[in-house]
PDB file of C-alpha atoms in Angstrom:
ATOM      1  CA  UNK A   1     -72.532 130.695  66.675  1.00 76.00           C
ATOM      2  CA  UNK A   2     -75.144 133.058  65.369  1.00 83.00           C
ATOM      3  CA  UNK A   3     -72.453 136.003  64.734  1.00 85.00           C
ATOM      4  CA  UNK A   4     -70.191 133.165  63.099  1.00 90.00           C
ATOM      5  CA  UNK A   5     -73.151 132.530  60.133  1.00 92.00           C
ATOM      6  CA  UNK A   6     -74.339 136.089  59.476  1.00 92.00           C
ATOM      7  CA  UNK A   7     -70.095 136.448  58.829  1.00 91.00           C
ATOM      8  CA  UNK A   8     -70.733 133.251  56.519  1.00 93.00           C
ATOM      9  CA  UNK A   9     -73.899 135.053  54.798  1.00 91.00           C
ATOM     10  CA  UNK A  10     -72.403 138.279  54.311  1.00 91.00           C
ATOM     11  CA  UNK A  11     -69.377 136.807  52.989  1.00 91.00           C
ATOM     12  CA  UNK A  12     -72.004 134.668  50.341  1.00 90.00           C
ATOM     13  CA  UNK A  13     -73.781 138.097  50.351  1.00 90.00           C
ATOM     14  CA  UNK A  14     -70.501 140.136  48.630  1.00 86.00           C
ATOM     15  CA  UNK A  15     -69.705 136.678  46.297  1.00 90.00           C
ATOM     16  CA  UNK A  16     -73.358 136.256  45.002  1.00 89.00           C
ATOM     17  CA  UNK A  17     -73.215 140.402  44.458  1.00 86.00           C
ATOM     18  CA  UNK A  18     -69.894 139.916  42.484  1.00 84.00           C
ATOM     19  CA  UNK A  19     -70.899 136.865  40.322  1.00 89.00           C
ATOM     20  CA  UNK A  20     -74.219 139.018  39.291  1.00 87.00           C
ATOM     21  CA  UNK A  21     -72.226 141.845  38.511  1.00 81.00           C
ATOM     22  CA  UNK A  22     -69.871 140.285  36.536  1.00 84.00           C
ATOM     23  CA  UNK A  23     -72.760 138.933  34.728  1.00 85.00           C
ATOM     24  CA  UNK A  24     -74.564 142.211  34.436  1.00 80.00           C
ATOM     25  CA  UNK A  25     -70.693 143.301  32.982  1.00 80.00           C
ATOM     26  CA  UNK A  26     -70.796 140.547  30.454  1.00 83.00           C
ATOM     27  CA  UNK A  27     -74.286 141.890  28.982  1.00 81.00           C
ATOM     28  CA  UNK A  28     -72.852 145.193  28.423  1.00 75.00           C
ATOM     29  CA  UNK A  29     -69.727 143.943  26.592  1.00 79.00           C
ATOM     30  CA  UNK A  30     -71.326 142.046  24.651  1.00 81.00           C
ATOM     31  CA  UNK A  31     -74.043 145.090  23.787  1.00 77.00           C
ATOM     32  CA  UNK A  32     -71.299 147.614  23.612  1.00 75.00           C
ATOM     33  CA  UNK A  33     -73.149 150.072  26.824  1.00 69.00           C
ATOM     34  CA  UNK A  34     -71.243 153.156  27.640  1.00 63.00           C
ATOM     35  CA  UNK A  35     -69.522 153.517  30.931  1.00 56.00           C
ATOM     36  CA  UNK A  36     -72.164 156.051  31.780  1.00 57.00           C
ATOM     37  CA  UNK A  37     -74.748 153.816  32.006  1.00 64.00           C
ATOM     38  CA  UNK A  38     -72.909 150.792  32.845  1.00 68.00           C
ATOM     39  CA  UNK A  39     -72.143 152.446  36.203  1.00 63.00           C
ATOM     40  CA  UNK A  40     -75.525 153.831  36.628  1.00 63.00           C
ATOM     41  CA  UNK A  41     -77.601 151.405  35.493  1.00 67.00           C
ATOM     42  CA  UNK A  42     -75.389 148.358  36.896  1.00 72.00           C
ATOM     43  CA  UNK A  43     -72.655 148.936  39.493  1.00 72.00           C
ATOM     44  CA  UNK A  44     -74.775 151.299  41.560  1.00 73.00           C
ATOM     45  CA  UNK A  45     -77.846 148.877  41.795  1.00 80.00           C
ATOM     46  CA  UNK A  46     -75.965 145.560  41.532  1.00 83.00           C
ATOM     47  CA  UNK A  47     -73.795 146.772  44.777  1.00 82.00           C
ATOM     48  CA  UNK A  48     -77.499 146.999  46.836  1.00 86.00           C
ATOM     49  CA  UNK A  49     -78.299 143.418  45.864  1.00 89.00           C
ATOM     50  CA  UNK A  50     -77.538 142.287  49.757  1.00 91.00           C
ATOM     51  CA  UNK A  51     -79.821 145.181  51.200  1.00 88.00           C
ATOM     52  CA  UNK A  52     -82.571 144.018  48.714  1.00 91.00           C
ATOM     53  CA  UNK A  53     -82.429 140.516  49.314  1.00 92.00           C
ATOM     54  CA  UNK A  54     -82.289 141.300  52.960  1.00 92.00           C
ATOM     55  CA  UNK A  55     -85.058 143.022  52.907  1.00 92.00           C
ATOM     56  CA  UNK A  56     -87.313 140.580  50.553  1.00 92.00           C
ATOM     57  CA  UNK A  57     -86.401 137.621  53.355  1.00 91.00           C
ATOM     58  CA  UNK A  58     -87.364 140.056  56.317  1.00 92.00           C
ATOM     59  CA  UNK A  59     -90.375 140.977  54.932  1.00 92.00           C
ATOM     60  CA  UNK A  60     -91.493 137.704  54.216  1.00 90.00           C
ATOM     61  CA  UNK A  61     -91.132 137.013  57.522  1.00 90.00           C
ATOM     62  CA  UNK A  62     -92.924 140.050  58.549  1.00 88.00           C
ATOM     63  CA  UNK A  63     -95.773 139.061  56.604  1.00 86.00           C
ATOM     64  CA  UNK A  64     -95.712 135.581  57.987  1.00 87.00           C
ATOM     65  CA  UNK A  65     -96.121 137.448  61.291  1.00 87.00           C
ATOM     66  CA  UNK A  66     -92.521 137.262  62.660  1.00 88.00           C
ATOM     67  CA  UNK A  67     -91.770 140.589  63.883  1.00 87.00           C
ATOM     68  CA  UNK A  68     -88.381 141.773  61.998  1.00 88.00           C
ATOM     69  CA  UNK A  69     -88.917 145.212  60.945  1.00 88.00           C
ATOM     70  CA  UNK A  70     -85.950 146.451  62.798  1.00 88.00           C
ATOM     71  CA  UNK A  71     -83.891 144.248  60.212  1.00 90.00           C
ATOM     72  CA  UNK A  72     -85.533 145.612  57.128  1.00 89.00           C
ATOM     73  CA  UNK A  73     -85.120 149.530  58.626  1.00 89.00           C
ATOM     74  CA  UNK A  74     -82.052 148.879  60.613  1.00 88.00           C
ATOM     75  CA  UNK A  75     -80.137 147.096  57.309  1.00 88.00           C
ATOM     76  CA  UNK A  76     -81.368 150.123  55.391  1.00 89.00           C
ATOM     77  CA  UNK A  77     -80.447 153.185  57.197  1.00 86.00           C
ATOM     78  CA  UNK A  78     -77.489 151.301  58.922  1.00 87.00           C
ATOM     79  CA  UNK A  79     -75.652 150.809  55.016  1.00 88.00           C
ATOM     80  CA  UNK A  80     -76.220 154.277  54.411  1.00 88.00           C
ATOM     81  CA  UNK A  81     -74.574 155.204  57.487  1.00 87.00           C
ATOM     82  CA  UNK A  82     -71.521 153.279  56.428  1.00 88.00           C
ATOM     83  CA  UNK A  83     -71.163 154.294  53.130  1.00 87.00           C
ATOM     84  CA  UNK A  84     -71.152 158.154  52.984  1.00 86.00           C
ATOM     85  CA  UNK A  85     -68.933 157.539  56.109  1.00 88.00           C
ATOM     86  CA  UNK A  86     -66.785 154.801  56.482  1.00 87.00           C
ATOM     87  CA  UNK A  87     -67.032 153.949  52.954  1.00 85.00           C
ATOM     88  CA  UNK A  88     -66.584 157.818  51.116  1.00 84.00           C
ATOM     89  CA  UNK A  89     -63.894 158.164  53.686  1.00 88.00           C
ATOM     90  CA  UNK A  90     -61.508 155.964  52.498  1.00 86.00           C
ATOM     91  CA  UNK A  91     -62.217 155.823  49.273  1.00 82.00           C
ATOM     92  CA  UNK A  92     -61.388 159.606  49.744  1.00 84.00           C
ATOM     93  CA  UNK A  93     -57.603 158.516  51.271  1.00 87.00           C
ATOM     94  CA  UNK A  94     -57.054 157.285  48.101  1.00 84.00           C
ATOM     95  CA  UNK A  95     -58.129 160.447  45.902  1.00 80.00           C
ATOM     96  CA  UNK A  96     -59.519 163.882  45.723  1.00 80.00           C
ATOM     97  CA  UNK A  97     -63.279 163.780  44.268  1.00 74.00           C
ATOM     98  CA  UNK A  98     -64.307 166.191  42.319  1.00 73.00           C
ATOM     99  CA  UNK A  99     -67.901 166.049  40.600  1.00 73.00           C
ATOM    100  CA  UNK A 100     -69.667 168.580  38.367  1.00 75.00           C
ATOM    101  CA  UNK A 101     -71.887 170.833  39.668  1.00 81.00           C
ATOM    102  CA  UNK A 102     -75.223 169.946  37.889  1.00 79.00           C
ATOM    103  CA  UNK A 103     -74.772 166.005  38.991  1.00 77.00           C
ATOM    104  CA  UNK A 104     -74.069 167.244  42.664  1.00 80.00           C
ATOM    105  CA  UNK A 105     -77.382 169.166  42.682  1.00 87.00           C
ATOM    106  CA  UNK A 106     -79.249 166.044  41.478  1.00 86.00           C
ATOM    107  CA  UNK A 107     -77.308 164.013  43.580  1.00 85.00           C
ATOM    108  CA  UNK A 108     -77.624 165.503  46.807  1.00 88.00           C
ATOM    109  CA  UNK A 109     -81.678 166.993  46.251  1.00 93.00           C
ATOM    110  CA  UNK A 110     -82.377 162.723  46.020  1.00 93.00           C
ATOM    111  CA  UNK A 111     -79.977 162.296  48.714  1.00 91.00           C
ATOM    112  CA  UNK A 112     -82.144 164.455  51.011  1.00 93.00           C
ATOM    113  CA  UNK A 113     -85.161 164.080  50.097  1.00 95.00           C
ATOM    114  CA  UNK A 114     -84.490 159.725  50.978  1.00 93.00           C
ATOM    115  CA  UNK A 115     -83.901 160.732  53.907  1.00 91.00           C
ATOM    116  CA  UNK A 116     -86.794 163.438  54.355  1.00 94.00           C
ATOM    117  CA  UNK A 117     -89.352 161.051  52.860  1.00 95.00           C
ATOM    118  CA  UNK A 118     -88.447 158.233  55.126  1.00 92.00           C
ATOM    119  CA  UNK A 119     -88.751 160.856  58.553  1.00 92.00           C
ATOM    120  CA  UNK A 120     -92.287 162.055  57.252  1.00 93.00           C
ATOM    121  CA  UNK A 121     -93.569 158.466  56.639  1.00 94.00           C
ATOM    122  CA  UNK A 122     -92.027 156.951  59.799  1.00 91.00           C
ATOM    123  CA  UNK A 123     -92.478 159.713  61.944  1.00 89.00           C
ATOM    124  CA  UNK A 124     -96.083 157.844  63.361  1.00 91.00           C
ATOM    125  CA  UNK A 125     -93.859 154.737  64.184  1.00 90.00           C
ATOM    126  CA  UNK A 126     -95.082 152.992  60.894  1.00 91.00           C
ATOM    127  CA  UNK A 127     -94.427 152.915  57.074  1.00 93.00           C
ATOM    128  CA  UNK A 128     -97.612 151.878  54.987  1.00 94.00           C
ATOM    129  CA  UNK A 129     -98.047 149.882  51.866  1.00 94.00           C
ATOM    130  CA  UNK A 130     -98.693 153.288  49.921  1.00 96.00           C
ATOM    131  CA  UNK A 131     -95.634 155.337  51.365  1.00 96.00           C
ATOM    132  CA  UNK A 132     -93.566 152.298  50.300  1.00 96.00           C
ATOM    133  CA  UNK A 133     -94.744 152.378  46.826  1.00 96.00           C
ATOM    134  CA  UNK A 134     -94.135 155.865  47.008  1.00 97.00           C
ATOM    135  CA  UNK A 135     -90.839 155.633  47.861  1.00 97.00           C
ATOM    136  CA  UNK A 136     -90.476 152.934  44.870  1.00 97.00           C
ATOM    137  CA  UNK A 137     -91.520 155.601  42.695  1.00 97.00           C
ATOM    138  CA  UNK A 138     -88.887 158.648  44.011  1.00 97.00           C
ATOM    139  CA  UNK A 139     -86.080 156.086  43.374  1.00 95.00           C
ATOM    140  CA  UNK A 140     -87.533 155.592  39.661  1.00 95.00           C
ATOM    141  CA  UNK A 141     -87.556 159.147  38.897  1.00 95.00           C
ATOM    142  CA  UNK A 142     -84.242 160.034  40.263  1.00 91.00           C
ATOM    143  CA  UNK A 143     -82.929 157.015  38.000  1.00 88.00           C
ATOM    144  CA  UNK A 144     -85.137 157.824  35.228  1.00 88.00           C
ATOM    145  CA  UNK A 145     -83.563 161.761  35.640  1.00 87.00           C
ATOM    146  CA  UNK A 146     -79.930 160.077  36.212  1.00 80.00           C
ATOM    147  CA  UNK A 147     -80.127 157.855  32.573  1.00 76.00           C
ATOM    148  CA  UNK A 148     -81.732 160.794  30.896  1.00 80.00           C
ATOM    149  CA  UNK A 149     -78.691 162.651  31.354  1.00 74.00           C
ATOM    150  CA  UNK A 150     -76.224 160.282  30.989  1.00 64.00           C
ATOM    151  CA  UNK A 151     -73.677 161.986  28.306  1.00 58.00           C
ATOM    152  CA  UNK A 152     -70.924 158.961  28.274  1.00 53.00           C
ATOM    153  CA  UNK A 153     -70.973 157.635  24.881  1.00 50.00           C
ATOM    154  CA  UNK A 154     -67.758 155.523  25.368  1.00 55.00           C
ATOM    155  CA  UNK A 155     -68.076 151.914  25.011  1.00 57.00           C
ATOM    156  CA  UNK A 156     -67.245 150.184  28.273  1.00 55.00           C
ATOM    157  CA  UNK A 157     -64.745 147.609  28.609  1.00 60.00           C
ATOM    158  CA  UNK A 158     -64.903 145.059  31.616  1.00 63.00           C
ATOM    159  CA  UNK A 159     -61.692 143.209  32.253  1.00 63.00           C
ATOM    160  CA  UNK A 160     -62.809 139.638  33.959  1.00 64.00           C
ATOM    161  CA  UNK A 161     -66.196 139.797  32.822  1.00 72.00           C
ATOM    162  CA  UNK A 162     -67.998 136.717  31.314  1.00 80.00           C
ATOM    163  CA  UNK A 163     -67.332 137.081  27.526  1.00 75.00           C
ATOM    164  CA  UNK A 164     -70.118 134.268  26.665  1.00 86.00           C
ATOM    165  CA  UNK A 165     -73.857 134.205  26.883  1.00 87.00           C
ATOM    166  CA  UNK A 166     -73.517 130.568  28.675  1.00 90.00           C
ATOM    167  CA  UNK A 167     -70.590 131.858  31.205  1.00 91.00           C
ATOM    168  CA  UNK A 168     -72.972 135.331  31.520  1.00 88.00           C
ATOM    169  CA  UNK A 169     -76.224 132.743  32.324  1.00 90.00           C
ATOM    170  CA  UNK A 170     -74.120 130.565  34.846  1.00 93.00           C
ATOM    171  CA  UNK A 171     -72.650 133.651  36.542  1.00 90.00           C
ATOM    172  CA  UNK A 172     -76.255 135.356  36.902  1.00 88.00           C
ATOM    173  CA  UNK A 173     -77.904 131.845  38.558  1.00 92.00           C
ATOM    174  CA  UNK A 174     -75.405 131.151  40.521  1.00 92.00           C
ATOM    175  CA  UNK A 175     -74.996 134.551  42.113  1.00 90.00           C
ATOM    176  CA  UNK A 176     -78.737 134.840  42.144  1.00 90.00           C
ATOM    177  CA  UNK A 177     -78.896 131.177  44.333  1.00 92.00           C
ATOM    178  CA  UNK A 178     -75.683 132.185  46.833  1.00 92.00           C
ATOM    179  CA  UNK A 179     -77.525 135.915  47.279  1.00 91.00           C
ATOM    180  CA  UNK A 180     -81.033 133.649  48.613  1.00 90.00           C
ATOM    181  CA  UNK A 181     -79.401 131.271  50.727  1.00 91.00           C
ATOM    182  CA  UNK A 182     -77.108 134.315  52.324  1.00 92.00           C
ATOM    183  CA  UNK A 183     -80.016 136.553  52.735  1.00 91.00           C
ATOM    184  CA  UNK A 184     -81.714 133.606  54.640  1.00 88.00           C
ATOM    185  CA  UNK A 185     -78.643 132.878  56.771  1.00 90.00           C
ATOM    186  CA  UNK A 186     -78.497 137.030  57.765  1.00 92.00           C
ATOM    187  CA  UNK A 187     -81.501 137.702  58.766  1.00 90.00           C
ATOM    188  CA  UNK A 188     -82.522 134.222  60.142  1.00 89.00           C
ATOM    189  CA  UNK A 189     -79.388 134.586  63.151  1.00 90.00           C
ATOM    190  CA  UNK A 190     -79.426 138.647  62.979  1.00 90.00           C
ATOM    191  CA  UNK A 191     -83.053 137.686  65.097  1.00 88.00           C
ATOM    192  CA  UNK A 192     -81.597 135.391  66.800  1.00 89.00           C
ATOM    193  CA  UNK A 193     -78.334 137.420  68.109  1.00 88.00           C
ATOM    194  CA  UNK A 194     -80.568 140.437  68.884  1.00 87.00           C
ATOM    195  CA  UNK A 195     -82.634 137.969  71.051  1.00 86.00           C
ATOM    196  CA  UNK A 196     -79.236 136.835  73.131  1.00 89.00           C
ATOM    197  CA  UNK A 197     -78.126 140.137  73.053  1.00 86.00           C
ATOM    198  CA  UNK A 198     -81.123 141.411  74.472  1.00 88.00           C
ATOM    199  CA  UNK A 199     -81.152 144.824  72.177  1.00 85.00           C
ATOM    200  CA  UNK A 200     -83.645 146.007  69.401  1.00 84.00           C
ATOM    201  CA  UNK A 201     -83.375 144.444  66.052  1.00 85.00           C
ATOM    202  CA  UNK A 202     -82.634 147.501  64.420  1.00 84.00           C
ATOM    203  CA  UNK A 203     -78.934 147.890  66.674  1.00 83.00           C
ATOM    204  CA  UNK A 204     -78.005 144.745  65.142  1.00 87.00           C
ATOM    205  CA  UNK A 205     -79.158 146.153  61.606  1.00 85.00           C
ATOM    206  CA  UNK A 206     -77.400 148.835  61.751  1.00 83.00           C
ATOM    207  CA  UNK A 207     -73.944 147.517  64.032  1.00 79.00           C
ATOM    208  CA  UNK A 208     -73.980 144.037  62.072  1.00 82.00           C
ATOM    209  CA  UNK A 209     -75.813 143.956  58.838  1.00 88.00           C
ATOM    210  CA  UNK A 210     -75.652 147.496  57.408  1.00 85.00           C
ATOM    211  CA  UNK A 211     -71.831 147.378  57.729  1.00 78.00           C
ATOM    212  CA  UNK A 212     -71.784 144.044  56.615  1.00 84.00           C
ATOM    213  CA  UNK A 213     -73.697 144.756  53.097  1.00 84.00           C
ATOM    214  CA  UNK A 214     -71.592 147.729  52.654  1.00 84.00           C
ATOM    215  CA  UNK A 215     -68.801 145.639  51.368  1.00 78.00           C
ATOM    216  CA  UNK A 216     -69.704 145.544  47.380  1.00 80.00           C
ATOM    217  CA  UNK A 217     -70.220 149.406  47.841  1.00 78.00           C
ATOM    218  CA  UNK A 218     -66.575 149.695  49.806  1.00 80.00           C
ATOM    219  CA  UNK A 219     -64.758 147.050  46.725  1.00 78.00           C
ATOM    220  CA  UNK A 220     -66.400 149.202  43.976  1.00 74.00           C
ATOM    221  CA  UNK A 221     -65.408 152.668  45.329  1.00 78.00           C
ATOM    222  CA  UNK A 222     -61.899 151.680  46.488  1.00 77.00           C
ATOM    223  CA  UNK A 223     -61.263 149.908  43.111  1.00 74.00           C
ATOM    224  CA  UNK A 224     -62.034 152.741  41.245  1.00 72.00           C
ATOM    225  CA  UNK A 225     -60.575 155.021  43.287  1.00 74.00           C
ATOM    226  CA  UNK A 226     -57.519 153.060  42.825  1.00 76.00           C
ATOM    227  CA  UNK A 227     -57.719 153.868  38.797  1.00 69.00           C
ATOM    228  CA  UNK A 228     -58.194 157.348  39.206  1.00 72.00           C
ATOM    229  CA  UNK A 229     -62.132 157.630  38.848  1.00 67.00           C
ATOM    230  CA  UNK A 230     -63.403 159.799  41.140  1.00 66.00           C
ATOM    231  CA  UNK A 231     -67.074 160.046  39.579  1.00 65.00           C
ATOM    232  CA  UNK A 232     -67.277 156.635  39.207  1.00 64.00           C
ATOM    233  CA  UNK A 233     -66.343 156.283  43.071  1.00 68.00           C
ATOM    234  CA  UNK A 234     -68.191 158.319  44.692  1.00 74.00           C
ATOM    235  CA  UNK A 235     -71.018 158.307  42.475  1.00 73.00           C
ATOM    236  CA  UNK A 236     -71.479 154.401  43.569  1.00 72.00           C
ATOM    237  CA  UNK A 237     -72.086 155.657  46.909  1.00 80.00           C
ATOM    238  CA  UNK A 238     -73.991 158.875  46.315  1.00 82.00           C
ATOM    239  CA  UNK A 239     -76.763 156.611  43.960  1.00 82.00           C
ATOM    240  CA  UNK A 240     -76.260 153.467  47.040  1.00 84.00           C
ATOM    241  CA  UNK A 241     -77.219 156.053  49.454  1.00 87.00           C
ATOM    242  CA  UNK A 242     -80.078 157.089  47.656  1.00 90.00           C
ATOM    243  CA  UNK A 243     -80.908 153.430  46.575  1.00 91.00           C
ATOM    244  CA  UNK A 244     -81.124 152.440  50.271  1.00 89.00           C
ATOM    245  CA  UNK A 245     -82.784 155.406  51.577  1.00 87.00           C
ATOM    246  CA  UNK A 246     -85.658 154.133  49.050  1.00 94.00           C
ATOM    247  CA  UNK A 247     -85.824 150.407  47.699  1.00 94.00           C
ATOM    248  CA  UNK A 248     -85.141 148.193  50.677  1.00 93.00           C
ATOM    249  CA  UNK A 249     -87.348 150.444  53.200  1.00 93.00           C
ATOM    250  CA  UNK A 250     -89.900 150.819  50.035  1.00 95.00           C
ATOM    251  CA  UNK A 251     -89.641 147.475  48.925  1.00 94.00           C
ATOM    252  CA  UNK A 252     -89.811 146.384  52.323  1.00 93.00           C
ATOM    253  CA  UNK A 253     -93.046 148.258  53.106  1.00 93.00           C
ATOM    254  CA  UNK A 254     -95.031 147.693  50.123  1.00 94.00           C
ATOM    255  CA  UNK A 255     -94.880 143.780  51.126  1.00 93.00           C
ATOM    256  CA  UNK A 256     -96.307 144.396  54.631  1.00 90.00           C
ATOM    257  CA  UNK A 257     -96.308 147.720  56.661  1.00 89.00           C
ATOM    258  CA  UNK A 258     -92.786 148.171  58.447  1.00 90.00           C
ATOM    259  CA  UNK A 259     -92.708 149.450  61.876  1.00 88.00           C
ATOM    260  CA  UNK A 260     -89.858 152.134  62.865  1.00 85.00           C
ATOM    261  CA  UNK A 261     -89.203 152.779  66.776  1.00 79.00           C
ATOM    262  CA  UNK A 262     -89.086 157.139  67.372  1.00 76.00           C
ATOM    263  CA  UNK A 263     -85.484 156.954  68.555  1.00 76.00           C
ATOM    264  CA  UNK A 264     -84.063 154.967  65.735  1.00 75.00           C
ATOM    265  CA  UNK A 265     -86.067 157.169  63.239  1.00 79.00           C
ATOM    266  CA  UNK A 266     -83.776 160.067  65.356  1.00 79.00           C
ATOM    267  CA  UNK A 267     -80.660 158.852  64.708  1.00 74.00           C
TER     268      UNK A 267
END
């Protein structure tokens, strides 16, 4: 029963992400963005909106004093797994990326350094309140660095976007509402399953969860792989990688400290 509703919440998981999107879409058609920053400032982040709101429900629970770190580092690192495997892999299939060299420095120095900071900070078996915030503040300056040199002055145009403000508001709450009560049904019988199961909270994470909230990343990159835009694709999971190397694990521990076992911090 329990791996029947996390299905159900990551299904409302990828529909609340879409409808927010969409949204998100709607407000730069109607402000005339460029695709630049449309897929920067919105497709990148708006595809992490399950890992977040994973992480915000797991870390209230944390703080209530339910043990469920393994969810919060487990979702994390598990989506990040998926995506610059599974994920870049087929979207890959479907066409040759090519990316210019100054964006793949940038790219890949955040890349590693997510995944450096979050070994240094875990490597005691625990991620403080200040290491989280610090971890807040890498992602900020890598998307701070990422807008500043943003160069696309072309006007986007979002086929199946909300063209009205009242279509854009309805789209926004109700993705916003679905997004809660999925986030609640995912990590509420992700505990319970690793409790039948008998294995670490973090296995089901990673096995369940991460793959699970990978979905918006594997519709985005597939989709625009489909129309022949390589940066676009693999950019989206470049800046998710990055994203969930740093905001759910940051967000995560600058609600309550997060505790990370030494052999998943190996992996």
């Amino acid at each position: 029963m329990s791996v029947f509703l996390i299905i159900i919440g990551l299904i409302g998981l990828w529909l609340g992400t879409k409808w927010v999107i969409s949204a998100a879409l709607g407000i730069a058609n109607l402000f005339k963005l460029s695709h630049g920053f449309v897929g920067v400032a919105i497709l990148a982040v708006g595809t992490d909106l399950p890992e977040v709101f994973v992480t915000l429900k797991a870390s209230l629970l944390q703080l209530s004093g339910v043990e469920s770190s393994g969810i919060i580092t487990g979702n994390a690192i598990g989506s990040s797994i998926s995506q610059i495997t599974v994920i870049l892999g087929i979207a890959a299939l479907l066409l040759t990326f090519k990316m210019p060299k100054s964006e793949l420095i940038l790219n890949g120095i955040f890349l590693l350094l997510s995944v450096v900071l979050v070994y240094v900070f875990g490597h005691d078996g625990n991620i403080t309140r200040v290491e989280g915030i610090l971890l807040i503040i890498t992602y900020l300056l890598y998307y701070y660095l990422l807008l500043r040199n943003n160069k696309d002055e072309t006007t986007a145009q979002n086929e199946g976007a909300p063209d009205s403000i009242p279509k854009i508001i309805l789209f926004l709450i109700a993705g916003l509402i679905v997004l809660i009560g999925s986030s609640h049904l995912v990590v509420e019988n992700a505990m319970k399953l690793a409790k039948a199961w008998g294995v670490e909270q973090s296995f089901v994470g990673i096995a369940v969860i991460g793959l699970g909230t990978s979905l918006p990343e594997l519709a985005v990159s597939i989709g625009a792989a489909i129309k022949k835009s390589a940066a676009m694709s693999v950019g989206n999971v470049i800046g998710s990688n990055i994203f969930d190397g740093l905001i759910p694990i940051g967000l995560g521990a600058s609600i309550t400290d997060v505790k990370l076992e030494s052999g998943f911090l190996r992996i």
